[in-house]
CSV table of C-alpha atoms and ligand atoms in Angstrom, one decimal:
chain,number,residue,atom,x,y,z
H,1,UNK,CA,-5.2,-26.3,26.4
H,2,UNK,CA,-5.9,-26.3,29.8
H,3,UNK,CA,-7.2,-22.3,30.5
H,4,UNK,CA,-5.7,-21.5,33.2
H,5,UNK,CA,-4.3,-18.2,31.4
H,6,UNK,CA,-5.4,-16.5,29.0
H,7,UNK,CA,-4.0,-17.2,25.6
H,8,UNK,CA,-2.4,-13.4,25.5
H,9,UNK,CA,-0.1,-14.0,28.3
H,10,UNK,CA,1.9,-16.9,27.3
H,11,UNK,CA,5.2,-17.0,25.5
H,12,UNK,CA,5.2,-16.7,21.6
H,13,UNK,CA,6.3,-20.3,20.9
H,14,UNK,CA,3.2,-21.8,23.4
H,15,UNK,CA,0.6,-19.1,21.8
H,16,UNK,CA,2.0,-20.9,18.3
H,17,UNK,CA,0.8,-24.6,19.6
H,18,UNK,CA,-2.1,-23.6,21.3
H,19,UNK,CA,-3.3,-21.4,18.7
H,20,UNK,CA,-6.3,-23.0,16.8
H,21,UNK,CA,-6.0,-26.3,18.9
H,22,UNK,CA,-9.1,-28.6,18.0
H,23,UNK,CA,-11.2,-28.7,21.3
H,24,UNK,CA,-11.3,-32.0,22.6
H,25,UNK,CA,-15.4,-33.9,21.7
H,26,UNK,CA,-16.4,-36.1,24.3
H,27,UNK,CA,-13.6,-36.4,26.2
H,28,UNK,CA,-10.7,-36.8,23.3
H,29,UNK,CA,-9.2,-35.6,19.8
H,30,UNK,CA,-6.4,-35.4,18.0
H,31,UNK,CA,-3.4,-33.3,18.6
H,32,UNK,CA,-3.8,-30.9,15.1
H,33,UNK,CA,-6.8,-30.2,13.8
H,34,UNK,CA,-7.7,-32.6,10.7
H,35,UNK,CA,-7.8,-31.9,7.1
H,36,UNK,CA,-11.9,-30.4,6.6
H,37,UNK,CA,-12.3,-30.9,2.5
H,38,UNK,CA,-15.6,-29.9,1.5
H,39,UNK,CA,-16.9,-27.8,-1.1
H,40,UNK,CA,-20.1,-27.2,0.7
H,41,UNK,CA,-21.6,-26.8,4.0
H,42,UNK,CA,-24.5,-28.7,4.6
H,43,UNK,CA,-27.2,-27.4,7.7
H,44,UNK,CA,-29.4,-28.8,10.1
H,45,UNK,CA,-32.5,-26.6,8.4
H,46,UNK,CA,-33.3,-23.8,6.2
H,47,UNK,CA,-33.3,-21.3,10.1
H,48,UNK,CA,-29.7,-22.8,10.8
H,49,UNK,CA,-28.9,-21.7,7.3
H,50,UNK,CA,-30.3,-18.6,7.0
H,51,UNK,CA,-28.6,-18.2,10.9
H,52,UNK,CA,-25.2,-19.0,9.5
H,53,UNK,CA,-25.3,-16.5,6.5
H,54,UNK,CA,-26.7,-13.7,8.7
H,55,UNK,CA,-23.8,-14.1,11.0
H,56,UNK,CA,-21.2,-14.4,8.2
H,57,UNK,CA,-22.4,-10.8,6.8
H,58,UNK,CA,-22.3,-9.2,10.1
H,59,UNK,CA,-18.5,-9.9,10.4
H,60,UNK,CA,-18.0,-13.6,12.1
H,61,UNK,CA,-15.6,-16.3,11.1
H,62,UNK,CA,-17.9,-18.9,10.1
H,63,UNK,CA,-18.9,-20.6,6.7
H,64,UNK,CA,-21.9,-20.7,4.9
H,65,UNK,CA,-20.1,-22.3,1.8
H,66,UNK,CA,-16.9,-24.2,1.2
H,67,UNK,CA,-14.9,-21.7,-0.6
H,68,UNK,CA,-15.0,-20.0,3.3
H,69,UNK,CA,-13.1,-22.9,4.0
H,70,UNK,CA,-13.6,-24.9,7.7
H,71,UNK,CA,-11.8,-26.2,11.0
H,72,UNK,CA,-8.4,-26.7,9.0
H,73,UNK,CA,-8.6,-23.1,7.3
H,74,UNK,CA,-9.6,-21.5,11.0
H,75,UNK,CA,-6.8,-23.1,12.9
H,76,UNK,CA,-4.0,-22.0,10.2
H,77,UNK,CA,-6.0,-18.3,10.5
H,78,UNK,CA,-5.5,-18.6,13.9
H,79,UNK,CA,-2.0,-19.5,14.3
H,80,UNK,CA,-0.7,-17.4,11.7
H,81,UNK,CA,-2.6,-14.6,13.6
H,82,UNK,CA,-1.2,-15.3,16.9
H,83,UNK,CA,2.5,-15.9,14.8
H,84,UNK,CA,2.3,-12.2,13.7
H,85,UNK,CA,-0.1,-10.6,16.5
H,86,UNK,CA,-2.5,-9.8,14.4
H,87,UNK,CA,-6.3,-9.4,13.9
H,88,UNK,CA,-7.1,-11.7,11.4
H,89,UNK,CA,-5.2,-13.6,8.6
H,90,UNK,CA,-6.9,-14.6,5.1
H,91,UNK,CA,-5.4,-17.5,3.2
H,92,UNK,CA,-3.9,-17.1,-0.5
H,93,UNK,CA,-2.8,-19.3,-3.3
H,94,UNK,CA,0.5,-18.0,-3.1
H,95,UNK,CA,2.7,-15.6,-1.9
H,96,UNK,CA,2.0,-13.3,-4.7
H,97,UNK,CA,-1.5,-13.8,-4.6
H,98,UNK,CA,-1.3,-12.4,-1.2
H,99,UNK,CA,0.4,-9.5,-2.6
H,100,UNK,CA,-2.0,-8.7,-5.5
H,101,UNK,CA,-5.1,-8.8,-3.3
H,102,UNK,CA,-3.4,-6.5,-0.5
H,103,UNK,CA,-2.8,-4.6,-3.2
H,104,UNK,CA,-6.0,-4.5,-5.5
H,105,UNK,CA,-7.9,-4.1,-1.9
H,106,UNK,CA,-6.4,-0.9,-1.3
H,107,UNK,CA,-5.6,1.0,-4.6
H,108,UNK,CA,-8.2,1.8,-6.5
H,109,UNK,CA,-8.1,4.2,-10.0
H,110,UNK,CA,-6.4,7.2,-9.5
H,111,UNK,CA,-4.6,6.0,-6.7
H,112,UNK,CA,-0.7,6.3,-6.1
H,113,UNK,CA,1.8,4.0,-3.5
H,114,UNK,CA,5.2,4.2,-2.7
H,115,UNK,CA,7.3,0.9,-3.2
H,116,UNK,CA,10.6,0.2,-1.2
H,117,UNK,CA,12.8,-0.5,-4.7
H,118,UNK,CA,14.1,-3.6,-3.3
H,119,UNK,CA,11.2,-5.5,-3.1
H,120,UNK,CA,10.5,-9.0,-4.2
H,121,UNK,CA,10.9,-8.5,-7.9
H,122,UNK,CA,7.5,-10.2,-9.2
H,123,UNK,CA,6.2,-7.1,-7.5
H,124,UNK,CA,6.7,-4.9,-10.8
H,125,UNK,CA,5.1,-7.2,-12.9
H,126,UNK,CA,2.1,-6.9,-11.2
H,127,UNK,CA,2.5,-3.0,-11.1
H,128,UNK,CA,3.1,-3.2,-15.2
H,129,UNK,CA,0.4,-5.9,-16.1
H,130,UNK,CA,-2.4,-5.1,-13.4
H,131,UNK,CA,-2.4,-2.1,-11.6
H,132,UNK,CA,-1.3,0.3,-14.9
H,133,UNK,CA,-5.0,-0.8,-16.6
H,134,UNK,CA,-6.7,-0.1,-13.7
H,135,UNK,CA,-5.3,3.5,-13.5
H,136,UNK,CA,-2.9,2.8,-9.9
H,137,UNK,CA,0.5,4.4,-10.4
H,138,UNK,CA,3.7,2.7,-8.2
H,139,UNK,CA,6.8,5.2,-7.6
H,140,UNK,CA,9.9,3.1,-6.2
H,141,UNK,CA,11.7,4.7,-3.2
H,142,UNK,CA,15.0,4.2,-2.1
H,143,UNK,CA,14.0,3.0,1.8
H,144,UNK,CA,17.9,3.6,2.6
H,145,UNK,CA,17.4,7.1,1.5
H,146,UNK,CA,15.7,9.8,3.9
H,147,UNK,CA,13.9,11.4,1.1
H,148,UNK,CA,11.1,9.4,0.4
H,149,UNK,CA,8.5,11.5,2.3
H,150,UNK,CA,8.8,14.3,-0.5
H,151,UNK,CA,7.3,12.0,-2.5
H,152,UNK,CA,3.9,11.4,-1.2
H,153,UNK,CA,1.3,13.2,-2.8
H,154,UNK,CA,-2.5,13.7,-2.1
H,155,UNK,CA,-3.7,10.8,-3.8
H,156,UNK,CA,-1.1,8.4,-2.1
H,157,UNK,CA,-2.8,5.3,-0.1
H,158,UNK,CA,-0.2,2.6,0.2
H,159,UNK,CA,3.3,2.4,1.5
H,160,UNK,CA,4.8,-1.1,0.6
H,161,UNK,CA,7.9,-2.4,1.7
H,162,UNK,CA,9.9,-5.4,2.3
H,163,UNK,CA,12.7,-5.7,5.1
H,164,UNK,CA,14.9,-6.7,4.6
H,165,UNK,CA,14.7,-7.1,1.2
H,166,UNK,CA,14.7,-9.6,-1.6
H,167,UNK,CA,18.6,-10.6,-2.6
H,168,UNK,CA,20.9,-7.9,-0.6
H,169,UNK,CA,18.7,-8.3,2.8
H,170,UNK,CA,18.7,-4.2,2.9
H,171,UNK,CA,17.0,-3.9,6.6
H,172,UNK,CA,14.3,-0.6,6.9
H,173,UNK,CA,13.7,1.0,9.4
H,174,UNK,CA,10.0,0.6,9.9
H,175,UNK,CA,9.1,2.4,13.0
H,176,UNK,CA,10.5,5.2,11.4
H,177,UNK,CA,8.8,5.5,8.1
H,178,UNK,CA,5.5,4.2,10.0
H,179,UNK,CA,5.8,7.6,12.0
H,180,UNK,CA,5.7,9.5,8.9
H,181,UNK,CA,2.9,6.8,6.8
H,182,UNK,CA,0.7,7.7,10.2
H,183,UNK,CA,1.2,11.1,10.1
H,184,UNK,CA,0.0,11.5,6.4
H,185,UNK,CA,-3.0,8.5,7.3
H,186,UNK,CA,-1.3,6.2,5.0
H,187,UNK,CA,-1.3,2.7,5.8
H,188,UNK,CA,1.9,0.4,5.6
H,189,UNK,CA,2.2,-3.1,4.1
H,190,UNK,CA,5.1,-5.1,5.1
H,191,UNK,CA,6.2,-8.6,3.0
H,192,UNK,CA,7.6,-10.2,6.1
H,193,UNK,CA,8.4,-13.5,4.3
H,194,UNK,CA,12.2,-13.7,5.4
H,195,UNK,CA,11.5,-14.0,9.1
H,196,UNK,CA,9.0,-16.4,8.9
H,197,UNK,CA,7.3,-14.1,11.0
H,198,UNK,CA,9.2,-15.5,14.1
H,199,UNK,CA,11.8,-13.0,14.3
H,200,UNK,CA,10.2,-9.8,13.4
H,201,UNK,CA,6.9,-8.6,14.4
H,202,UNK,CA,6.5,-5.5,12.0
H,203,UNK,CA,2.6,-5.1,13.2
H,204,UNK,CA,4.0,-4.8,16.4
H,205,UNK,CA,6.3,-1.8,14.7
H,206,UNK,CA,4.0,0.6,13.2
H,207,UNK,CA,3.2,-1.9,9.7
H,208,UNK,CA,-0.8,-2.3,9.3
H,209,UNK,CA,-0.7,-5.6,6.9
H,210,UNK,CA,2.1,-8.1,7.3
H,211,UNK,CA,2.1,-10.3,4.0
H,212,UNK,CA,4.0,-13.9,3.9
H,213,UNK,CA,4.9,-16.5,1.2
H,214,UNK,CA,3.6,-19.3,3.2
H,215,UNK,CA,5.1,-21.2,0.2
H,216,UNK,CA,8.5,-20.7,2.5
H,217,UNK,CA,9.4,-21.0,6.1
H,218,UNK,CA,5.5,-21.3,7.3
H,219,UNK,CA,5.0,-24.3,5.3
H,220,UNK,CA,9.0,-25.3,5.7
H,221,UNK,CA,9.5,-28.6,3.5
H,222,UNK,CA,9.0,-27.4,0.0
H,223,UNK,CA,5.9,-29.2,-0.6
H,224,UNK,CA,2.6,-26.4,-1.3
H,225,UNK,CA,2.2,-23.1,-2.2
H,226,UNK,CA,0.4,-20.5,-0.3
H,227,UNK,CA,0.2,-16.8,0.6
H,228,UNK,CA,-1.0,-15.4,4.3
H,229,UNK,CA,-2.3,-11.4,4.4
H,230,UNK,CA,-2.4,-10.5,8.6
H,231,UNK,CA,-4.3,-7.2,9.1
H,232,UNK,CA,-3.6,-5.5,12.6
H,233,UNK,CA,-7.4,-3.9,13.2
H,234,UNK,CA,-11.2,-4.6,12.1
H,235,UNK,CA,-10.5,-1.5,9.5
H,236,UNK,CA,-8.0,-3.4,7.4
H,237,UNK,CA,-9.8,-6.7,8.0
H,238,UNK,CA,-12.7,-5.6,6.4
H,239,UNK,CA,-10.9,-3.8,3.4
H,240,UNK,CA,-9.2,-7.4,3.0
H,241,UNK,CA,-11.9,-9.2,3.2
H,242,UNK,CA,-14.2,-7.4,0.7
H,243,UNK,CA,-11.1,-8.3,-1.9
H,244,UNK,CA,-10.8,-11.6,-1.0
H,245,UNK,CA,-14.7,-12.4,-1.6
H,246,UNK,CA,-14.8,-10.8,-4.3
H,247,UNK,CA,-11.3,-12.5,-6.0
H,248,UNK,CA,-13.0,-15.8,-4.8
H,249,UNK,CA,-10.1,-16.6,-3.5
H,250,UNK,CA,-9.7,-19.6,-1.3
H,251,UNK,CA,-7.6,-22.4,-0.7
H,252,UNK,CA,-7.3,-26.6,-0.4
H,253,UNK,CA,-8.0,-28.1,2.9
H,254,UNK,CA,-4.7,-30.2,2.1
H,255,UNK,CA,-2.5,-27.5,1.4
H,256,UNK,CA,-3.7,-25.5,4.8
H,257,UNK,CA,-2.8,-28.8,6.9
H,258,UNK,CA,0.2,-28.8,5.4
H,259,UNK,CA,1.2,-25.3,6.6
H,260,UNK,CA,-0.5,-26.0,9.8
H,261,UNK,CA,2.0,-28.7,10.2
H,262,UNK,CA,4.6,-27.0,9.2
H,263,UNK,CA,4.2,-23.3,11.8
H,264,UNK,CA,4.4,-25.8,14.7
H,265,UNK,CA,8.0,-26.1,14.1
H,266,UNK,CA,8.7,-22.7,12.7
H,267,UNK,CA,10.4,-21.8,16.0
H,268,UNK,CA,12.8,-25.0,15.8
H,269,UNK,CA,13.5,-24.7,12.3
H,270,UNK,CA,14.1,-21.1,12.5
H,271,UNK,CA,16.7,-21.7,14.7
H,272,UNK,CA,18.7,-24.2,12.9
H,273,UNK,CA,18.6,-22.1,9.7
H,274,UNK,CA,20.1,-19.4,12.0
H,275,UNK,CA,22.7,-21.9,13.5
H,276,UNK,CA,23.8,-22.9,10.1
H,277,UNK,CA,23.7,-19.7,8.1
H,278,UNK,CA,25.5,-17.8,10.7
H,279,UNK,CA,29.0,-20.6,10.4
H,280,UNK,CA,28.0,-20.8,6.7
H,281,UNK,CA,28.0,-16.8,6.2
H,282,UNK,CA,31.3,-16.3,8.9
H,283,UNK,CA,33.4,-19.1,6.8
H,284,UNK,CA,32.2,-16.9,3.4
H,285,UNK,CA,33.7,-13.9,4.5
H,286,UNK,CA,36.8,-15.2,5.2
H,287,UNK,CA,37.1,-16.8,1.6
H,288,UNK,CA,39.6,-14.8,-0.7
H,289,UNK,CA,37.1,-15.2,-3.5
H,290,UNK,CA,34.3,-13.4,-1.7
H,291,UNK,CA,33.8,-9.9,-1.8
H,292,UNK,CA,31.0,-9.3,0.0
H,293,UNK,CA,28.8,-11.3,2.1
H,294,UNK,CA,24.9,-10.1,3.2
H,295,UNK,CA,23.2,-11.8,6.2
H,296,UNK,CA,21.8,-9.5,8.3
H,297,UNK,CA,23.8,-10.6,11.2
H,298,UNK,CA,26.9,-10.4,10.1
H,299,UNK,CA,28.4,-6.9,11.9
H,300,UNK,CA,29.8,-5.7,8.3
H,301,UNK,CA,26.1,-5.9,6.7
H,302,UNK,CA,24.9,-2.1,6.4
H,303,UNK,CA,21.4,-2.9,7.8
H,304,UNK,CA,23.2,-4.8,11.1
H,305,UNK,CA,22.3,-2.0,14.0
H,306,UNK,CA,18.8,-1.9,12.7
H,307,UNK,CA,18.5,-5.7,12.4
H,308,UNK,CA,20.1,-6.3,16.2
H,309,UNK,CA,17.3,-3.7,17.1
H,310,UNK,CA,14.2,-4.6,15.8
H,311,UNK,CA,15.1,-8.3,14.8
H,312,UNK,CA,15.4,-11.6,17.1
H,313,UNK,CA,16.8,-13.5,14.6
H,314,UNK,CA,18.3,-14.2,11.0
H,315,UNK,CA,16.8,-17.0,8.4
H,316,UNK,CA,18.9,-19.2,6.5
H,317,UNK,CA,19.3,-16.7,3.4
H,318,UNK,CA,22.7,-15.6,2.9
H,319,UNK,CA,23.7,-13.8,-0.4
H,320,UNK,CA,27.5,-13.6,-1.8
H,321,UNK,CA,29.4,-11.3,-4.2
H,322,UNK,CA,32.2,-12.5,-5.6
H,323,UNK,CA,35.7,-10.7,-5.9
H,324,UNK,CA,35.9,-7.6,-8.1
H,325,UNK,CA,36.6,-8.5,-12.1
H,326,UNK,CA,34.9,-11.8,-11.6
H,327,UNK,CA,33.1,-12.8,-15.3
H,328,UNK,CA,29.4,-13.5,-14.9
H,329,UNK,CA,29.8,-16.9,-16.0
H,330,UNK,CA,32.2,-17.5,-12.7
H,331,UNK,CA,28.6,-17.7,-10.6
H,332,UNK,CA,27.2,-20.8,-13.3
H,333,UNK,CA,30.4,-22.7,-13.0
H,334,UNK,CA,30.0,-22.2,-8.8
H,335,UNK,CA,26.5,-23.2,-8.9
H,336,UNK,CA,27.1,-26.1,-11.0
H,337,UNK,CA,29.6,-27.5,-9.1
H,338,UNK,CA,27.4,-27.8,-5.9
H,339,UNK,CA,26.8,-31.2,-5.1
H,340,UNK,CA,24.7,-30.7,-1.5
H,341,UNK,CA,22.5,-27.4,-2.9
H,342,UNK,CA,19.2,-27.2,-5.4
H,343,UNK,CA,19.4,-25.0,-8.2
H,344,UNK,CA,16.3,-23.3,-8.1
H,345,UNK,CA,14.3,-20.4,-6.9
H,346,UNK,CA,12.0,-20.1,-3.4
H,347,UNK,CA,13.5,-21.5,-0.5
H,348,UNK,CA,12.1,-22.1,3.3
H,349,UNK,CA,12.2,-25.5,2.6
H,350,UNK,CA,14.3,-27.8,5.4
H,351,UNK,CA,16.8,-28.0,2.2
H,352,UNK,CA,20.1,-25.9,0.8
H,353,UNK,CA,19.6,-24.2,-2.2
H,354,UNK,CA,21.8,-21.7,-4.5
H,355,UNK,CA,20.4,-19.8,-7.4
H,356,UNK,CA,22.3,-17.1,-9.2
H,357,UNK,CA,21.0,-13.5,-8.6
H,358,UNK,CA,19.8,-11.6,-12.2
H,359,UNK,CA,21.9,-8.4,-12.8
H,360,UNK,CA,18.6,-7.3,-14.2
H,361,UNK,CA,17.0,-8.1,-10.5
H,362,UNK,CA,19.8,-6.3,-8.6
H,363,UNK,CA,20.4,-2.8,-10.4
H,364,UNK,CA,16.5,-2.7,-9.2
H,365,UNK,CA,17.8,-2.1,-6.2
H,366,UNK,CA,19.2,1.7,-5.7
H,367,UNK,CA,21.4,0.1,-2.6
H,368,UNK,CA,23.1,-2.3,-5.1
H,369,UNK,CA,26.4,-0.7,-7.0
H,370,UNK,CA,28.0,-3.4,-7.5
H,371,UNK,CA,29.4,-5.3,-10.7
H,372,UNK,CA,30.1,-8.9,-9.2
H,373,UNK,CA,28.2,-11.9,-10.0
H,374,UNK,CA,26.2,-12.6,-6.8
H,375,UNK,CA,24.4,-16.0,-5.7
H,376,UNK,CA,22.0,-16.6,-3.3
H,377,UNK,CA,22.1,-19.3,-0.9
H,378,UNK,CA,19.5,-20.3,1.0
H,379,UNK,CA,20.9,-23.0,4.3
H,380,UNK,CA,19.0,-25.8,4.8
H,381,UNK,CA,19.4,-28.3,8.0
H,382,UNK,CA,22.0,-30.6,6.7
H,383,UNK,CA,25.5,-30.5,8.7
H,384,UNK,CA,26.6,-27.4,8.2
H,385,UNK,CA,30.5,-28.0,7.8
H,386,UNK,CA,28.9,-30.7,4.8
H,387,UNK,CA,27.8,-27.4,3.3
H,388,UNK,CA,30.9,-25.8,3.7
H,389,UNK,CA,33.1,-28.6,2.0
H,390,UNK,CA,30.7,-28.1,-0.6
H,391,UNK,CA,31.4,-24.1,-1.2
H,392,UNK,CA,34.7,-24.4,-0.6
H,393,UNK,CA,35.1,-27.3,-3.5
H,394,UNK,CA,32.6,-25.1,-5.7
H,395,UNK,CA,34.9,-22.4,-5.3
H,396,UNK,CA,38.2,-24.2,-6.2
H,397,UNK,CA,36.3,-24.9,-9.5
H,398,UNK,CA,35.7,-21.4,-10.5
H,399,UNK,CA,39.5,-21.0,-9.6
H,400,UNK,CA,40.5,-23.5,-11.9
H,401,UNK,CA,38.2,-22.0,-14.5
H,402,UNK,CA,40.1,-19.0,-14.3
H,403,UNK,CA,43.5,-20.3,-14.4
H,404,UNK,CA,42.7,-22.2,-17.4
H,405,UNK,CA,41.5,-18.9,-19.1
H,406,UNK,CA,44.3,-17.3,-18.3
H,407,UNK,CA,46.1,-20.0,-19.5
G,501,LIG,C1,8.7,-16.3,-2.7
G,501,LIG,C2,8.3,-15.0,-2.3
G,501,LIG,C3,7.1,-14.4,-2.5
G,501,LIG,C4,6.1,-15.2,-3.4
G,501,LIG,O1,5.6,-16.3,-2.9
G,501,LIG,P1,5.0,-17.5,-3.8
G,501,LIG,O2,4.3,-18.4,-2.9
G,501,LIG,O3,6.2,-18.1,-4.5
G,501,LIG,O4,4.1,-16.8,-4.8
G,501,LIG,C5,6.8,-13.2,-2.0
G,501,LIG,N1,7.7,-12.5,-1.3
G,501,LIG,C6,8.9,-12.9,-1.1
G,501,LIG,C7,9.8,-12.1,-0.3
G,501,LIG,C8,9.3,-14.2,-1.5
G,501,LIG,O5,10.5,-14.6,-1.3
């Protein structure tokens, strides 16, 4: 960049280019930074070593080794730290990974945390095959609910939450329960996967940690896996960072390019997904064989007023529940009859995908009463009334399923 302001002051979508920008060596460079593989870090001499590691202890981002990763692993730090506002970001495997070490590098034995009950499922299974053994208890809290303050205790550490939330998209209200997390000097860890981090800023609204599936709309074309932990202040960097040494954890030069490719054009593609889900989910709710449709921006979704508040935007997840006395089975036939959508889980990707929501996975969620079958689209970038045909064919099947029964 040319720096004639600094990086602070521009607008959000110019901080995301600029941010982590190779300098230019002699003269000229390459636009993006290159893919760095190495597995070690070779030095001038045994002082420039010796320099490097003394540096690295005392808190700055350099490496002394290759699991610290180099230029590609910095630039993705920095742009997802500019993305979020942030202090620093750490790089995971995966999504979940990034959970698990936020999560083992603040609990310890002993230790309790409050969980919104309508987080990303694989949450709980961490909860019953990790934290139990190491003595951590997680309680499950309706975030809909104004209760959930009655339920810290003395030994609580950790409020995490997602918003909105895996499957029904139930929007929190952050700022609020940050008031009360700061009042009892409890921190807040946000999974703020959904909006890419592009249309919601929750360390900007009280959250101290704001986790991502990179795997998703960072990365954007279904093609790595990764997780991204953003603290908002040196005290949470350095609980982070004593995890993450110790876990090892670390990352391919590859798979970093490949979400540095991809957050360059978060802003873009966030945009389309909006375009599209938004005609996608106003044509569902006029279908007669939809009960219920959630996408935040919708004005019948329950979390709408907080959404419009502390939201610029809405992804390309839209979840539907069909008509009352609908069999299970109805949601299979739908799905299979989908010629333009994946059947699969994740999504991000630049591609349409459906998968049929678990019962199981829903009554985890105190907000969900309901006895439909539900699906979960996710809209990709194809034409959008493409997509349509597609539902509206899908959903002629199930009708013609049901006749037959009835039949
Ligand atoms: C997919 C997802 C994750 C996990 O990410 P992986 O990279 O698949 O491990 C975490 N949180 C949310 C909300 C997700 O949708």
């Amino acid at each position: 960049m040319s720096g004639a302001k600094d990086i602070r002051e521009l607008g959000a979508a110019t901080r995301l280019l600029h941010a982590g920008a190779p300098p230019l060596r002699g003269g000229s460079g390459p636009v993006n930074v290159p893919v760095v593989r190495t597995s070690t870090v070779r030095f001038e001499n045994a002082a420039a070593h010796a320099d490097h590691h003394r540096r690295r202890a005392a808190g700055e981002r350099l490496a002394s080794y290759g699991r610290h990763g180099m230029d590609t692993h910095r630039a993705l730090e920095d742009a997802v730290t500019a993305l979020e506002g942030g202090h620093r970001a750490f790089l995971a495997p995966s999504g979940l990974a990034a959970i698990t070490l936020v999560l083992v590098a603040l609990l310890s034995p002993g230790d309790h945390a409050l969980v919104s009950d309508s987080v990303y499922s694989p949450v709980r299974r961490v909860d019953a095959t990790l934290l139990q053994r190491l003595g951590i208890t997680l309680e499950y809290f309706s975030p809909s609910k104004n209760d959930w303050a009655a339920k810290i205790r003395r030994e609580t550490r950790l409020v995490y939450v997602e918003s909105p939330s895996s499957l029904l998209y139930e929007v929190l209200d952050l700022p609020a329960l940050s008031a009360v997390a700061r009042q009892h000097g409890i921190p807040i860890a946000t999974d703020n996967t959904w909006s890419g981090g592009w249309f919601y800023q929750p360390l900007k609204l009280g959250a101290n940690l704001s986790i991502q599936a990179a795997t998703k709309y960072i990365a954007g074309h279904s093609d790595v896996m990764q997780g991204v932990v953003v603290t908002d202040s040196p005290e949470w960097t350095e609980k982070i960072s004593t995890a993450y040494e110790a876990l090892g954890l670390t990352i391919g030069a590859d798979d970093a390019y490949l979400a540095l490719r991809g957050v360059r054009t978060l802003p873009v593609r966030l945009a389309q997904h909006q375009r599209h889900a938004t005609q996608v989910a106003q044509w569902l709710e006029t279908h007669p064989q939809v009960s219920r449709v959630f996408y935040p921006a919708l004005p019948s979704h329950p979390g709408h007023a907080l959404w419009k508040r502390d939201f610029s935007g809405a992804s390309g997840l839209v979840s539907v529940a069909f008509e009352d006395g609908v069999e299970a089975r109805a949601a299979d036939t739908f799905v299979d009859a989908l010629h333009h959508f994946g059947i699969g889980a994740s999504w991000g990707g630049y591609e349409s995908l459906a998968l049929v929501a678990s019962p199981e996975r829903l009554r985890e969620h105190s907000v969900w009463t309901g006895t439909q079958p539900v699906v979960r689209l996710h809209i990709g970038l194809e034409d959008p009334a493409d997509l349509i045909a597609d539902l509206d064919q899908a959903f002629a099947r199930v009708a013609a399923r049901d006749r037959l029964a009835a039949a």
